[in-house]
Tab-separated table of N, CA and C in Angstrom:
chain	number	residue	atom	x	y	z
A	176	UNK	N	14.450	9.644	5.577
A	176	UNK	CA	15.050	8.323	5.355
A	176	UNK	C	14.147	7.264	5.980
A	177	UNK	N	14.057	6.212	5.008
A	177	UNK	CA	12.847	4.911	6.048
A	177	UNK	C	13.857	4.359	6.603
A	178	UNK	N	13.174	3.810	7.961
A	178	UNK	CA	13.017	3.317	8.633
A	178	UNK	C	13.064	1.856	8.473
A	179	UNK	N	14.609	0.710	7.862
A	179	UNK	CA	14.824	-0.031	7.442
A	179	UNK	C	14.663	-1.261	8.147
A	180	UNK	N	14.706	-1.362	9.549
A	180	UNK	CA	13.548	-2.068	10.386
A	180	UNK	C	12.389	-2.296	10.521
A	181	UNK	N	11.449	-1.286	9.831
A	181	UNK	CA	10.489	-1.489	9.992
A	181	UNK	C	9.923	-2.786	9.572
A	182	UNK	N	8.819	-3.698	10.393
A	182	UNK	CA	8.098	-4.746	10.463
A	182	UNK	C	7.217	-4.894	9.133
A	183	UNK	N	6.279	-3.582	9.366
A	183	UNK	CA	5.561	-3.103	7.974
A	183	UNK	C	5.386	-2.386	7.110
A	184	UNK	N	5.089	-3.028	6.058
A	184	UNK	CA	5.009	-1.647	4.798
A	184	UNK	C	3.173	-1.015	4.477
A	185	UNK	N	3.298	-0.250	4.204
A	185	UNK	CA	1.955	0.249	3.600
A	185	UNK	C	2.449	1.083	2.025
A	186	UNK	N	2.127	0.382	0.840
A	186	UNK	CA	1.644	1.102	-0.226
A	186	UNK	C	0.514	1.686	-0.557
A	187	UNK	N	0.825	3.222	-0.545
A	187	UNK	CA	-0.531	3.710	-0.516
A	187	UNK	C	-0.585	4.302	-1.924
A	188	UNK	N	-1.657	3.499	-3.172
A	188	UNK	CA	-1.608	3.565	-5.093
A	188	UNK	C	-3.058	4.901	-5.247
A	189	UNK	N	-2.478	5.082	-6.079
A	189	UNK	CA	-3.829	6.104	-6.831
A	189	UNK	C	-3.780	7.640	-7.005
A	190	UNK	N	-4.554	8.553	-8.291
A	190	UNK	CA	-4.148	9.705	-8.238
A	190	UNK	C	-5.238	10.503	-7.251
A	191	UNK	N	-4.713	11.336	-6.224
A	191	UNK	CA	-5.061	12.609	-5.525
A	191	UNK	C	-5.810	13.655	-6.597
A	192	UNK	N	-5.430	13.667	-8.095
A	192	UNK	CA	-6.282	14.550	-8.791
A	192	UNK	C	-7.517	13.702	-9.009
A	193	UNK	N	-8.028	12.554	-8.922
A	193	UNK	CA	-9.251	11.975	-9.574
A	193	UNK	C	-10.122	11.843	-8.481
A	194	UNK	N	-10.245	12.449	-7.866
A	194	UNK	CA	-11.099	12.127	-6.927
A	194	UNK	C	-11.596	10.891	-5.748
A	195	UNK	N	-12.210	9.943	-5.579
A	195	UNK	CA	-11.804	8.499	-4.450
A	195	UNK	C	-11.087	8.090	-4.805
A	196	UNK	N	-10.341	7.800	-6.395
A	196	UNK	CA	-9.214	7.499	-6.993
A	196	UNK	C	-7.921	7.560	-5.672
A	197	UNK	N	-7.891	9.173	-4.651
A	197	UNK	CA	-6.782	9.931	-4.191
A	197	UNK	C	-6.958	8.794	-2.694
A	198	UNK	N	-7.782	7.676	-2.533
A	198	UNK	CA	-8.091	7.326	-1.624
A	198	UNK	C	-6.346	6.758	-0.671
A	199	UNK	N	-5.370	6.542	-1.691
A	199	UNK	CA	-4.517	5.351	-1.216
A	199	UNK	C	-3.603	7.177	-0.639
A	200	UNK	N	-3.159	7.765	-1.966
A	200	UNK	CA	-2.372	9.254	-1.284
A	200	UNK	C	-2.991	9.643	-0.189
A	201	UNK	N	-3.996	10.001	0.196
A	201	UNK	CA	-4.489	10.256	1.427
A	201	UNK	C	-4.583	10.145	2.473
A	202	UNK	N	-4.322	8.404	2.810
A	202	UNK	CA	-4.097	7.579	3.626
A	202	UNK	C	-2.667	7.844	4.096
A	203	UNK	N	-1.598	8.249	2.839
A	203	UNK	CA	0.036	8.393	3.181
A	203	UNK	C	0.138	9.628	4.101
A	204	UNK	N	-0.888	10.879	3.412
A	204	UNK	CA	-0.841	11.988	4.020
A	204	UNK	C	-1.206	12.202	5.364
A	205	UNK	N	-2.151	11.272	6.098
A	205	UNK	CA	-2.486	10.645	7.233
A	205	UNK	C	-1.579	9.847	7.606
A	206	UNK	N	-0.647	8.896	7.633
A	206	UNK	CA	0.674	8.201	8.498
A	206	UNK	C	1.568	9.589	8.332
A	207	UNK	N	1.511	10.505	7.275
A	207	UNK	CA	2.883	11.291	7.589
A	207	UNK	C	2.349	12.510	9.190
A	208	UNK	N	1.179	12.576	8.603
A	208	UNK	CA	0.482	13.698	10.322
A	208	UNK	C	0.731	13.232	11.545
A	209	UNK	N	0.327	11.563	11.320
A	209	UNK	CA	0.200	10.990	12.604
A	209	UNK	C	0.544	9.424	12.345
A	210	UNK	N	2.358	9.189	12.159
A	210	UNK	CA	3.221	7.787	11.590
A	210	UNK	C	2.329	6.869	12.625
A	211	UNK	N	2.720	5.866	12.356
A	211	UNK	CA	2.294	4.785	12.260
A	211	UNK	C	3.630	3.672	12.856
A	212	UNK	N	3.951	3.678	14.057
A	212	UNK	CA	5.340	3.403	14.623
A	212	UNK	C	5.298	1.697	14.478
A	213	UNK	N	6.728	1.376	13.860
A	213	UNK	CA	6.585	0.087	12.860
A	213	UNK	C	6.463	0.546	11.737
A	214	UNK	N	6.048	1.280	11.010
A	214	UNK	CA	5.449	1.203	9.769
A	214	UNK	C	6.097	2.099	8.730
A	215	UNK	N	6.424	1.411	7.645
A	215	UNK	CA	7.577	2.142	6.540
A	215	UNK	C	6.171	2.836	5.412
A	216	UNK	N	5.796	3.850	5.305
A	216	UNK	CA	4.718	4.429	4.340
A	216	UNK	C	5.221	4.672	3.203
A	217	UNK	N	4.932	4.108	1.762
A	217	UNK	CA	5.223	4.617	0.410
A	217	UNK	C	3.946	4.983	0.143
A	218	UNK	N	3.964	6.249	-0.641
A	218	UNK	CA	3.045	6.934	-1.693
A	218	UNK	C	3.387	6.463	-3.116
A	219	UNK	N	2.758	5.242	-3.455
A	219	UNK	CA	2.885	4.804	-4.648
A	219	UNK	C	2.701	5.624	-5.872
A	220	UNK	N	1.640	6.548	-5.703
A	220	UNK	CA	0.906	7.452	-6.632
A	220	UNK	C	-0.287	6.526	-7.714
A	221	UNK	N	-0.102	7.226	-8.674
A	221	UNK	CA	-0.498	6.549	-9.895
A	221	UNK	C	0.654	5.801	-10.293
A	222	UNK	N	1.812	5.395	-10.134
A	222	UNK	CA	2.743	4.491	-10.833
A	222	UNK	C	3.287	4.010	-9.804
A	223	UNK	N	3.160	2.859	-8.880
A	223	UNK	CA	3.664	1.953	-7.623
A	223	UNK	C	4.377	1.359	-7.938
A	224	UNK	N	4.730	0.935	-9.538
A	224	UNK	CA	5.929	0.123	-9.528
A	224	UNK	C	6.824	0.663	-9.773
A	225	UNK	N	7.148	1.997	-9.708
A	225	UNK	CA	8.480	2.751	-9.439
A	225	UNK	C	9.075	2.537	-7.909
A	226	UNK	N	8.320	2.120	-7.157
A	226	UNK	CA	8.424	1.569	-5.678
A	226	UNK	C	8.566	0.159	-5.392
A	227	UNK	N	8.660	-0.962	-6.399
A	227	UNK	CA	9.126	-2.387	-6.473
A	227	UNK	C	10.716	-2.615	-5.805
A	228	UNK	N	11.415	-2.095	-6.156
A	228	UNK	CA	12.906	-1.934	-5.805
A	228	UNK	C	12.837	-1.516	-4.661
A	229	UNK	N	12.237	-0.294	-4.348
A	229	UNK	CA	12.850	0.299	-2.618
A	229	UNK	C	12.000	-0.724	-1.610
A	230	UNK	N	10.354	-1.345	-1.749
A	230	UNK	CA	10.367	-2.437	-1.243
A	230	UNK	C	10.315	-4.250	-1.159
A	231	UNK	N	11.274	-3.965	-1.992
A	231	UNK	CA	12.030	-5.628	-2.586
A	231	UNK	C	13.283	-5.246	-1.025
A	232	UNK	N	14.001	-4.062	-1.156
A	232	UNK	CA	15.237	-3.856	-0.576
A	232	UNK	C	14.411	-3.893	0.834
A	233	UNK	N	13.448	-3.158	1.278
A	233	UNK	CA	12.662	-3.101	2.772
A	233	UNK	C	12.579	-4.321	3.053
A	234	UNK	N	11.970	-5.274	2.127
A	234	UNK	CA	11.521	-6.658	2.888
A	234	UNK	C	10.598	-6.544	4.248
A	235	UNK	N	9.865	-5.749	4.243
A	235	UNK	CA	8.821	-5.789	5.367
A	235	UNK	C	8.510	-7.292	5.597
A	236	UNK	N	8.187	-7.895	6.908
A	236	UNK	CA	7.578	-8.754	7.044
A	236	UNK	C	6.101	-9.039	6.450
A	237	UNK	N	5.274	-7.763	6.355
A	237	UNK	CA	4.129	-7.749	6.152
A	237	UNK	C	3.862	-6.410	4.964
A	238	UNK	N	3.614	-6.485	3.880
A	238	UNK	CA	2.966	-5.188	2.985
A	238	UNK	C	1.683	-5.550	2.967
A	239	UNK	N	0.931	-3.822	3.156
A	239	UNK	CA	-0.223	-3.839	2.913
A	239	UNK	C	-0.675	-2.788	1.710
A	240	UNK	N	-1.291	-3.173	0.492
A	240	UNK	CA	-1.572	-2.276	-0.598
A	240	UNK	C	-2.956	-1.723	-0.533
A	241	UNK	N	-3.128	-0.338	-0.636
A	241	UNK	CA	-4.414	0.127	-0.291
A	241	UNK	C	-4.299	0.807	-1.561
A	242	UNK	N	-6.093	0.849	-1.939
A	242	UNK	CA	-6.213	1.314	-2.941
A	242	UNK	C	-7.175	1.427	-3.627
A	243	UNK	N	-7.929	2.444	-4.084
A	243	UNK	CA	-9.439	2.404	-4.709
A	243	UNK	C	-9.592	1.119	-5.660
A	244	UNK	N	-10.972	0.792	-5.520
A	244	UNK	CA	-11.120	-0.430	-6.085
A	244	UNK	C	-12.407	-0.710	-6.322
A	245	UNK	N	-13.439	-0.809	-7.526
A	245	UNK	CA	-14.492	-0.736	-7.705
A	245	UNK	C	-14.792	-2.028	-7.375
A	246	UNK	N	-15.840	-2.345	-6.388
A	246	UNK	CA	-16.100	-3.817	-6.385
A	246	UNK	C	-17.974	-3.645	-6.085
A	247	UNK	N	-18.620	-2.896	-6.470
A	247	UNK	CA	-19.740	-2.933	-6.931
A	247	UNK	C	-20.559	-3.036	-5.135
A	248	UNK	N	-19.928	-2.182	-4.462
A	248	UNK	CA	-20.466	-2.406	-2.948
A	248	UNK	C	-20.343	-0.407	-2.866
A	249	UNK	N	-21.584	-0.047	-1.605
A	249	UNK	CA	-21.590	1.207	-1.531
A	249	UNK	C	-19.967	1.782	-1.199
A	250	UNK	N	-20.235	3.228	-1.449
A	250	UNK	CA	-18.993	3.943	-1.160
A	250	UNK	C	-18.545	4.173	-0.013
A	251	UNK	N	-17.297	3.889	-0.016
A	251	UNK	CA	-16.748	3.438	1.504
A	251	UNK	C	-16.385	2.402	2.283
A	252	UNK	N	-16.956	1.554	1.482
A	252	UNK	CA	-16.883	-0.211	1.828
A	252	UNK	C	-15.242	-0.380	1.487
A	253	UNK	N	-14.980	-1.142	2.504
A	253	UNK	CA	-13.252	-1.286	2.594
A	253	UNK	C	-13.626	-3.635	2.467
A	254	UNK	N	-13.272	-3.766	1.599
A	254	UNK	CA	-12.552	-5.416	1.946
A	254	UNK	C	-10.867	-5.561	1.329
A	255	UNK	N	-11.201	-6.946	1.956
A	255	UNK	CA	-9.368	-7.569	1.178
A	255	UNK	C	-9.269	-8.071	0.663
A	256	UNK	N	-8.940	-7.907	-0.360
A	256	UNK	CA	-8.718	-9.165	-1.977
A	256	UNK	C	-7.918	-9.634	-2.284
A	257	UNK	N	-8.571	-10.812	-2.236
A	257	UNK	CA	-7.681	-12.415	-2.622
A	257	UNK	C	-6.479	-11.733	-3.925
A	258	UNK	N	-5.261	-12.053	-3.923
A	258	UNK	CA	-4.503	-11.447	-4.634
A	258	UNK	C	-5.142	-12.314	-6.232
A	259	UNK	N	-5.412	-13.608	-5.601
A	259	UNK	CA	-5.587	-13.993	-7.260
A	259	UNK	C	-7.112	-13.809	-7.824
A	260	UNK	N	-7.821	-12.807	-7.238
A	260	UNK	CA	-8.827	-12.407	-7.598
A	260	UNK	C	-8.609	-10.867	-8.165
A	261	UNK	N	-7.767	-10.290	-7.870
A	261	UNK	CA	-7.040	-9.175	-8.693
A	261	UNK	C	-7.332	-9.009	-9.761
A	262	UNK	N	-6.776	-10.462	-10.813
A	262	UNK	CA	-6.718	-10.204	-11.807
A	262	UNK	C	-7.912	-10.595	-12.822
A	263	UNK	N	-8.462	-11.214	-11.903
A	263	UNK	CA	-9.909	-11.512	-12.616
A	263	UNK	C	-11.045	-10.343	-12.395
A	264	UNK	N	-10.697	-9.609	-11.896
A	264	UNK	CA	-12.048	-8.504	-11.590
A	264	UNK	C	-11.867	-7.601	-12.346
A	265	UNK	N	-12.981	-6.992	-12.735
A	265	UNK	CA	-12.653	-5.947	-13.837
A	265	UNK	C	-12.454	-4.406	-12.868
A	266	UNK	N	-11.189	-4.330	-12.717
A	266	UNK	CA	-10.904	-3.461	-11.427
A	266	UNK	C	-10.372	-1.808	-12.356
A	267	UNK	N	-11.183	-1.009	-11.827
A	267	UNK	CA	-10.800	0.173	-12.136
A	267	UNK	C	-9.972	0.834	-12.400
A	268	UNK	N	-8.699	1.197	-12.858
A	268	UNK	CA	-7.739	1.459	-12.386
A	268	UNK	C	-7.421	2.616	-13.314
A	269	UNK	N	-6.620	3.295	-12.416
A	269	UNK	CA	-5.478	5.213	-13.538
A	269	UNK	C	-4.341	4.608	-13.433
A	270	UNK	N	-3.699	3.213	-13.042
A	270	UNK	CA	-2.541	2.860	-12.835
A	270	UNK	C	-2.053	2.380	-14.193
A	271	UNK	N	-0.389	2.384	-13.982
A	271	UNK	CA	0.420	2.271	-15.581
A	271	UNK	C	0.129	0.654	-15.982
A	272	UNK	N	0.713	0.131	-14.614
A	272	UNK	CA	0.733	-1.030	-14.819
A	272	UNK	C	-0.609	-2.113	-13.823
A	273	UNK	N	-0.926	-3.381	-14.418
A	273	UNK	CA	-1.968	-3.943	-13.351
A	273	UNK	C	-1.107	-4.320	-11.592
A	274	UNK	N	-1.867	-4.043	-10.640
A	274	UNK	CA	-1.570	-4.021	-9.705
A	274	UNK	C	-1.031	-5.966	-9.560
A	275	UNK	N	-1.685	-6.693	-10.133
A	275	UNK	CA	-1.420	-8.149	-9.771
A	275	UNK	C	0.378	-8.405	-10.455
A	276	UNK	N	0.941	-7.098	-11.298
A	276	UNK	CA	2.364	-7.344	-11.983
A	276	UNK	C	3.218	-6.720	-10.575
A	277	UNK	N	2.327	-5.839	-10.398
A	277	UNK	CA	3.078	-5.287	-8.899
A	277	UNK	C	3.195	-6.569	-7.610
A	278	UNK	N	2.184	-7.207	-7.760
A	278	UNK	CA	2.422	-8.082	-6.207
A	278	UNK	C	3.453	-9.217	-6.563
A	279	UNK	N	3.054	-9.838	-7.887
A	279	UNK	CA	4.038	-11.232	-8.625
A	279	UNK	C	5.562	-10.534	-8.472
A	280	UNK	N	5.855	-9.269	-8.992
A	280	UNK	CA	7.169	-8.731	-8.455
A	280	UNK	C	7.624	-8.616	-6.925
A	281	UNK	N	6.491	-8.129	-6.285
A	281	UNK	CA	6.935	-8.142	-4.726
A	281	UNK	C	7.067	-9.558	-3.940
A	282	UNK	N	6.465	-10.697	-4.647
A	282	UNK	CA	6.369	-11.664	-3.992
A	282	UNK	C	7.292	-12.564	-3.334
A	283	UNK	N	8.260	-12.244	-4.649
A	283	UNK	CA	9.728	-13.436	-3.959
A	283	UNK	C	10.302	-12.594	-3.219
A	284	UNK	N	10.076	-11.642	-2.848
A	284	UNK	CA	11.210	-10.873	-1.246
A	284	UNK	C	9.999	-10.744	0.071
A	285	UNK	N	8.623	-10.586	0.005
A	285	UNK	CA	7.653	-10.186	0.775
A	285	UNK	C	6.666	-11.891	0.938
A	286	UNK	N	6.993	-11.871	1.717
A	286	UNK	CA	5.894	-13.061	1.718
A	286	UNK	C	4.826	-12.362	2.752
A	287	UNK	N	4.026	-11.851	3.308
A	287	UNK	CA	2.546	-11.287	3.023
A	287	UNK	C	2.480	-10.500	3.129
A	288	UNK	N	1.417	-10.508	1.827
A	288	UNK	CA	0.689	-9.191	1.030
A	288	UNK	C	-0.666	-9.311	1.310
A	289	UNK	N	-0.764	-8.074	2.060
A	289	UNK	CA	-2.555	-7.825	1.891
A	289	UNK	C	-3.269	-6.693	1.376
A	290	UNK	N	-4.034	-6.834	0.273
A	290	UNK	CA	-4.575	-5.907	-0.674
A	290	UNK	C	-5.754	-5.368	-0.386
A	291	UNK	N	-6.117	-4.374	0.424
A	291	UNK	CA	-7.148	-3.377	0.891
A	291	UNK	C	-7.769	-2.426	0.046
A	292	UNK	N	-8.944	-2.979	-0.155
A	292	UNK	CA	-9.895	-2.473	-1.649
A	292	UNK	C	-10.551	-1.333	-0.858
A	293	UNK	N	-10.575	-0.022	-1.310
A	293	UNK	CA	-11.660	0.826	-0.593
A	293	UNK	C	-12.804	1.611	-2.408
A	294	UNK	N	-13.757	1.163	-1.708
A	294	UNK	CA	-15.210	1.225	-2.799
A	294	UNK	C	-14.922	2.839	-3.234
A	295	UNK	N	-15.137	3.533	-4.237
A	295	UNK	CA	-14.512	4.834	-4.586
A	295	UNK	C	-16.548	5.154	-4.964
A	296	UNK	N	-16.783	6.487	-4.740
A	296	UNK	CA	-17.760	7.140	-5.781
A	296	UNK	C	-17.535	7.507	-6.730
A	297	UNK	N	-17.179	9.034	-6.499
A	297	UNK	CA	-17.239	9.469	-8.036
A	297	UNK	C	-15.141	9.162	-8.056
A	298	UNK	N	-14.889	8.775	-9.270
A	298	UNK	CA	-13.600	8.972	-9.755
A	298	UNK	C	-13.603	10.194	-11.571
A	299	UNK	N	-12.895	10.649	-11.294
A	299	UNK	CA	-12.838	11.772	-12.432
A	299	UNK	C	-12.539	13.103	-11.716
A	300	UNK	N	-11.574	13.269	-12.847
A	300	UNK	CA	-10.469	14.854	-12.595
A	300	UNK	C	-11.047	15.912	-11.674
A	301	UNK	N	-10.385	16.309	-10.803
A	301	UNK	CA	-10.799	17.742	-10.371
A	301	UNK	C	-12.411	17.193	-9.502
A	302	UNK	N	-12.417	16.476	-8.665
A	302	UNK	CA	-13.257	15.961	-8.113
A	302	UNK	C	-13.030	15.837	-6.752
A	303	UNK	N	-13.367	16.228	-5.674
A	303	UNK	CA	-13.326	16.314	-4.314
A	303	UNK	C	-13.435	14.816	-3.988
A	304	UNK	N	-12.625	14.076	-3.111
A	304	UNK	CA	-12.727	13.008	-2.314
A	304	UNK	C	-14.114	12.998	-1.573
A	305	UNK	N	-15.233	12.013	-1.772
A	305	UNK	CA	-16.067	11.958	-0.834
A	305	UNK	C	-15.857	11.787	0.204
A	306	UNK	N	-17.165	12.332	1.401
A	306	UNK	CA	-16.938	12.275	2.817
A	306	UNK	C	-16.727	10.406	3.090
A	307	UNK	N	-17.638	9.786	1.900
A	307	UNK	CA	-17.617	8.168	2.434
A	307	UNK	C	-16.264	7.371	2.379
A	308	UNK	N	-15.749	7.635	1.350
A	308	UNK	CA	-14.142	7.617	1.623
A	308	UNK	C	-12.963	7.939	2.123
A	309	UNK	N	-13.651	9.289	2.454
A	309	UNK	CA	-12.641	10.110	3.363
A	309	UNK	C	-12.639	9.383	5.019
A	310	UNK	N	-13.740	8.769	5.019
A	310	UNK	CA	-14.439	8.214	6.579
A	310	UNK	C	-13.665	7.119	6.572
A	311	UNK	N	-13.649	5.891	5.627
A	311	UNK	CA	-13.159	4.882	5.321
A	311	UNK	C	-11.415	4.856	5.385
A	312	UNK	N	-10.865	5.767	4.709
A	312	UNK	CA	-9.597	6.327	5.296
A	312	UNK	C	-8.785	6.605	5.935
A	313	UNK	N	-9.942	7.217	7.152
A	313	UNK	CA	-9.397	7.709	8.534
A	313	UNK	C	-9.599	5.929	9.175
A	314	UNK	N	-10.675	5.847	8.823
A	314	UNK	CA	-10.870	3.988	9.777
A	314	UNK	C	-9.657	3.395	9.169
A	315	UNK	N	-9.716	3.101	8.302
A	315	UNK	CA	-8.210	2.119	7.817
A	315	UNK	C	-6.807	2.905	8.812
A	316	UNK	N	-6.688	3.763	8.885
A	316	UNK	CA	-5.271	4.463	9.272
A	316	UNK	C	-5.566	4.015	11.186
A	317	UNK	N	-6.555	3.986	11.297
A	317	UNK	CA	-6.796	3.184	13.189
A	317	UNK	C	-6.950	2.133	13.148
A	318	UNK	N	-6.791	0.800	11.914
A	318	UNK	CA	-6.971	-0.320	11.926
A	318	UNK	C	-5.949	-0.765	12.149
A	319	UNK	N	-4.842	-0.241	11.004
A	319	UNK	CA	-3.766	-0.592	10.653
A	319	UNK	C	-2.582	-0.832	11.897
A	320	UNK	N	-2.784	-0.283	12.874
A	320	UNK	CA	-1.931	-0.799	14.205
A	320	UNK	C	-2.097	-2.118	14.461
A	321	UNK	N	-3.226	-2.781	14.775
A	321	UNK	CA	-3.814	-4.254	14.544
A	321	UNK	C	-3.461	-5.154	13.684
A	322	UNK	N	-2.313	-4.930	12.438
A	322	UNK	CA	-2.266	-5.899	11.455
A	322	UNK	C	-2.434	-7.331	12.255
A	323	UNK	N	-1.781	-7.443	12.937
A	323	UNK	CA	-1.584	-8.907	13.376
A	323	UNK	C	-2.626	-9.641	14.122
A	324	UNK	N	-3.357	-8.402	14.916
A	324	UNK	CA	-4.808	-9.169	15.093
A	324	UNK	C	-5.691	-9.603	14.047
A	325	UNK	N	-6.022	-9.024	13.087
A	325	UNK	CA	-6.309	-9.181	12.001
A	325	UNK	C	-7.065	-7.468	11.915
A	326	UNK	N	-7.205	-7.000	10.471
A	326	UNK	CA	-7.973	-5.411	10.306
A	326	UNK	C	-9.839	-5.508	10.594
A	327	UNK	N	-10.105	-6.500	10.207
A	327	UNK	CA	-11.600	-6.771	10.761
A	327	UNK	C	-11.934	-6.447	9.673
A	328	UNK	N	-11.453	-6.214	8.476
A	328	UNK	CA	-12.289	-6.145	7.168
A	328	UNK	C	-12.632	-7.171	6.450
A	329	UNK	N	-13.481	-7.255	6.243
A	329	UNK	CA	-14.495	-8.427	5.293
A	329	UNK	C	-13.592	-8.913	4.046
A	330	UNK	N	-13.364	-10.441	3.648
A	330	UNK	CA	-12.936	-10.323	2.584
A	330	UNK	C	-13.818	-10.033	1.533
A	331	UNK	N	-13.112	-9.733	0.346
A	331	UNK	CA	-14.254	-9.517	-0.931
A	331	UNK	C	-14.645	-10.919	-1.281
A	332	UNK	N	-16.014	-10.996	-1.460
A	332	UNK	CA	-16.995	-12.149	-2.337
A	332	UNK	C	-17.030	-12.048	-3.684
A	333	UNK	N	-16.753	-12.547	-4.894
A	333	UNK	CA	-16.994	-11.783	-5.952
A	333	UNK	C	-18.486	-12.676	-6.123
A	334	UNK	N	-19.684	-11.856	-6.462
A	334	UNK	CA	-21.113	-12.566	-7.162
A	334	UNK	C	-20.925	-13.282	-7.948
A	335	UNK	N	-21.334	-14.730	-8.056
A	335	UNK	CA	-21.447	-15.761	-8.485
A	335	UNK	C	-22.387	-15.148	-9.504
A	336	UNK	N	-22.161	-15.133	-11.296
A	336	UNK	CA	-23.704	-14.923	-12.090
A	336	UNK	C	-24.064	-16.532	-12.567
């Protein structure tokens, strides 16, 4: 049962079969080893907006969405993206729906959302999680106590052409 106090949320999106894709499940499987006190953990999967309702009802003070995210930086590179840069990036995704329909839904109960891009290598079936993501993973899950100091991750730049 969550933990309906809790301060924060973490959505953790993406499939565990595709390889850095599994970056956000992984992260869940890491708060469930070693929780994250404060912190309400959803495993979004590949379909997170089956999880709109249970945290509309949480109302965390703070959600944080983690989640593979091609942004053309080596593997492993973690930034935070501007939500309204979401929808302008040509962002990778195995998800049903675009992640920016997920935040516009969370928005009128959550007022902040922070969207944690982690750089994926290889994505495709039956593919082992790289060590560079797997590294990136474990760092995000020791950041994440800090929300309020801030995570120390870089925001994303998108290249000016």
């Amino acid at each position: 049962m969550p933990d309906l106090s809790s301060r924060y949320a973490l959505l953790c999106v993406g499939n565990s079969m595709m390889g850095d894709d599994g970056a956000g499940p992984r992260l869940a499987e890491l708060c469930a080893e070693t929780p994250l006190p404060g912190w309400t953990v959803v495993d979004g999967g590949a379909a997170p907006e089956n999880d709109i309702g249970f945290l509309r009802e949480l109302q965390p003070e703070h959600l944080v969405i983690v989640d593979a995210t091609d942004m053309g930086l080596a593997p492993g590179e973690m930034r935070i993206i501007d939500e309204n840069d979401i929808g302008e990036m040509f962002m990778m995704t195995t998800h049903n729906l675009p992640l920016t329909f997920l935040i516009q839904q969370l928005r009128e109960d959550i007022a902040q959302i922070t969207f944690v891009g982690i750089q994926p290598d290889v994505v495709a079936f039956y593919y082992p999680m790289s060590a560079a993501v797997e590294q990136a993973v474990n760092r995000l899950h020791q950041l994440l106590p800090a929300l309020e100091q801030g995570l120390g991750i870089a925001p994303f730049q998108a290249e000016v052409a």
